[in-house]
PDB file of C-alpha atoms in Angstrom:
ATOM      1  CA  MET A   1      86.242  81.132  92.495  1.00 50.00           C
ATOM      2  CA  THR A   2      86.248  80.923  96.280  1.00 56.00           C
ATOM      3  CA  THR A   3      83.977  82.495  98.096  1.00 55.00           C
ATOM      4  CA  THR A   4      86.318  84.545  98.953  1.00 60.00           C
ATOM      5  CA  ASP A   5      86.728  86.607  95.935  1.00 57.00           C
ATOM      6  CA  PHE A   6      82.514  85.527  95.690  1.00 54.00           C
ATOM      7  CA  ALA A   7      82.396  88.099  98.769  1.00 56.00           C
ATOM      8  CA  ASP A   8      84.932  91.193  97.029  1.00 55.00           C
ATOM      9  CA  GLU A   9      82.905  91.519  93.751  1.00 59.00           C
ATOM     10  CA  ALA A  10      79.486  91.398  96.331  1.00 59.00           C
ATOM     11  CA  ARG A  11      81.156  94.487  98.214  1.00 70.00           C
ATOM     12  CA  SER A  12      80.864  98.296  96.597  1.00 81.00           C
ATOM     13  CA  ARG A  13      83.663 100.222  95.461  1.00 78.00           C
ATOM     14  CA  LEU A  14      83.692 102.367  99.019  1.00 84.00           C
ATOM     15  CA  ALA A  15      83.673  99.452 100.895  1.00 86.00           C
ATOM     16  CA  ARG A  16      86.263  98.666  98.843  1.00 82.00           C
ATOM     17  CA  LEU A  17      88.199 101.359  99.010  1.00 81.00           C
ATOM     18  CA  LEU A  18      87.278 101.466 103.062  1.00 83.00           C
ATOM     19  CA  SER A  19      88.593  97.356 103.771  1.00 85.00           C
ATOM     20  CA  MET A  20      92.377  99.290 101.008  1.00 78.00           C
ATOM     21  CA  ALA A  21      92.170 102.285 103.971  1.00 81.00           C
ATOM     22  CA  ASP A  22      92.055  99.993 107.078  1.00 81.00           C
ATOM     23  CA  THR A  23      91.698 103.661 108.630  1.00 80.00           C
ATOM     24  CA  THR A  24      89.392 104.194 111.794  1.00 88.00           C
ATOM     25  CA  ASP A  25      89.749 107.830 111.616  1.00 87.00           C
ATOM     26  CA  PRO A  26      86.130 109.667 110.365  1.00 91.00           C
ATOM     27  CA  ARG A  27      87.244 112.436 108.895  1.00 90.00           C
ATOM     28  CA  LEU A  28      89.746 110.091 106.495  1.00 86.00           C
ATOM     29  CA  ARG A  29      86.587 107.832 106.288  1.00 87.00           C
ATOM     30  CA  ALA A  30      84.335 111.207 105.312  1.00 90.00           C
ATOM     31  CA  ARG A  31      87.210 112.114 102.907  1.00 87.00           C
ATOM     32  CA  ILE A  32      87.363 108.562 101.487  1.00 84.00           C
ATOM     33  CA  GLU A  33      82.831 108.825 101.098  1.00 88.00           C
ATOM     34  CA  GLU A  34      83.184 111.377  99.779  1.00 85.00           C
ATOM     35  CA  TYR A  35      85.526 110.848  96.453  1.00 79.00           C
ATOM     36  CA  ALA A  36      84.192 107.179  95.976  1.00 80.00           C
ATOM     37  CA  ALA A  37      80.490 109.367  94.866  1.00 84.00           C
ATOM     38  CA  THR A  38      81.916 112.298  93.824  1.00 79.00           C
ATOM     39  CA  THR A  39      83.975 110.424  90.803  1.00 73.00           C
ATOM     40  CA  PRO A  40      83.057 107.290  88.129  1.00 69.00           C
ATOM     41  CA  ASP A  41      83.607 104.097  87.943  1.00 71.00           C
ATOM     42  CA  PRO A  42      86.525 101.987  86.683  1.00 66.00           C
ATOM     43  CA  PRO A  43      85.043 100.208  83.776  1.00 61.00           C
ATOM     44  CA  PRO A  44      86.902  96.535  83.584  1.00 60.00           C
ATOM     45  CA  HIS A  45      89.621  95.726  83.445  1.00 61.00           C
ATOM     46  CA  GLY A  46      90.689  96.240  78.901  1.00 62.00           C
ATOM     47  CA  PRO A  47      93.179  94.473  77.158  1.00 65.00           C
ATOM     48  CA  HIS A  48      94.989  97.315  77.168  1.00 63.00           C
ATOM     49  CA  GLY A  49      94.662  97.577  81.476  1.00 69.00           C
ATOM     50  CA  ILE A  50      92.602 101.037  82.760  1.00 73.00           C
ATOM     51  CA  GLN A  51      93.931 103.423  80.651  1.00 81.00           C
ATOM     52  CA  THR A  52      92.619 107.556  82.180  1.00 84.00           C
ATOM     53  CA  SER A  53      93.136 110.871  80.237  1.00 87.00           C
ATOM     54  CA  GLY A  54      91.896 114.605  80.833  1.00 90.00           C
ATOM     55  CA  CYS A  55      87.755 115.062  78.637  1.00 90.00           C
ATOM     56  CA  PRO A  56      89.396 118.635  76.498  1.00 93.00           C
ATOM     57  CA  LEU A  57      85.564 119.778  76.940  1.00 92.00           C
ATOM     58  CA  CYS A  58      84.224 119.295  80.911  1.00 89.00           C
ATOM     59  CA  ARG A  59      87.468 118.407  82.472  1.00 88.00           C
ATOM     60  CA  ARG A  60      86.746 115.171  83.974  1.00 85.00           C
ATOM     61  CA  THR A  61      87.667 111.175  83.343  1.00 85.00           C
ATOM     62  CA  MET A  62      88.368 110.211  79.744  1.00 85.00           C
ATOM     63  CA  TRP A  63      88.476 106.000  80.219  1.00 82.00           C
ATOM     64  CA  ARG A  64      90.155 104.066  77.251  1.00 81.00           C
ATOM     65  CA  GLN A  65      87.335 100.970  76.479  1.00 74.00           C
ATOM     66  CA  ARG A  66      89.556  99.116  73.730  1.00 72.00           C
ATOM     67  CA  ASP A  67      89.938 101.118  70.591  1.00 78.00           C
ATOM     68  CA  LEU A  68      88.008 105.173  72.044  1.00 81.00           C
ATOM     69  CA  ARG A  69      88.219 107.079  74.876  1.00 84.00           C
ATOM     70  CA  VAL A  70      85.032 107.863  76.371  1.00 82.00           C
ATOM     71  CA  CYS A  71      84.269 110.093  78.959  1.00 83.00           C
ATOM     72  CA  ALA A  72      82.672 109.795  81.842  1.00 79.00           C
ATOM     73  CA  GLY A  73      81.161 113.094  82.727  1.00 79.00           C
ATOM     74  CA  CYS A  74      79.725 114.586  79.585  1.00 82.00           C
ATOM     75  CA  GLY A  75      80.105 110.973  77.431  1.00 80.00           C
ATOM     76  CA  HIS A  76      83.155 113.022  75.181  1.00 87.00           C
ATOM     77  CA  VAL A  77      84.402 109.716  72.635  1.00 87.00           C
ATOM     78  CA  GLU A  78      87.450 110.768  71.116  1.00 88.00           C
ATOM     79  CA  ASP A  79      89.455 107.875  68.876  1.00 87.00           C
ATOM     80  CA  VAL A  80      92.453 106.201  70.637  1.00 83.00           C
ATOM     81  CA  THR A  81      95.482 107.172  68.259  1.00 73.00           C
ATOM     82  CA  THR A  82      98.512 105.073  68.046  1.00 57.00           C
TER      83      THR A  82
END
């Protein structure tokens, strides 16, 4: 691991999003800050990458975790059907 890799991992999600946006527009930066504060962090990449779906109970984001989908909002769990 290089120093740059370590620094990238140490940055907050908000800092990474702001860096990717590469803007000084205060309105856009405020929108990015709001987005980071109101959305869940994605889980670590698994063997299937990041896969999401909508939760049937609360309509928030469900993240695939191996053979399950877990809602970031209400914690509802579903089996992944293939």
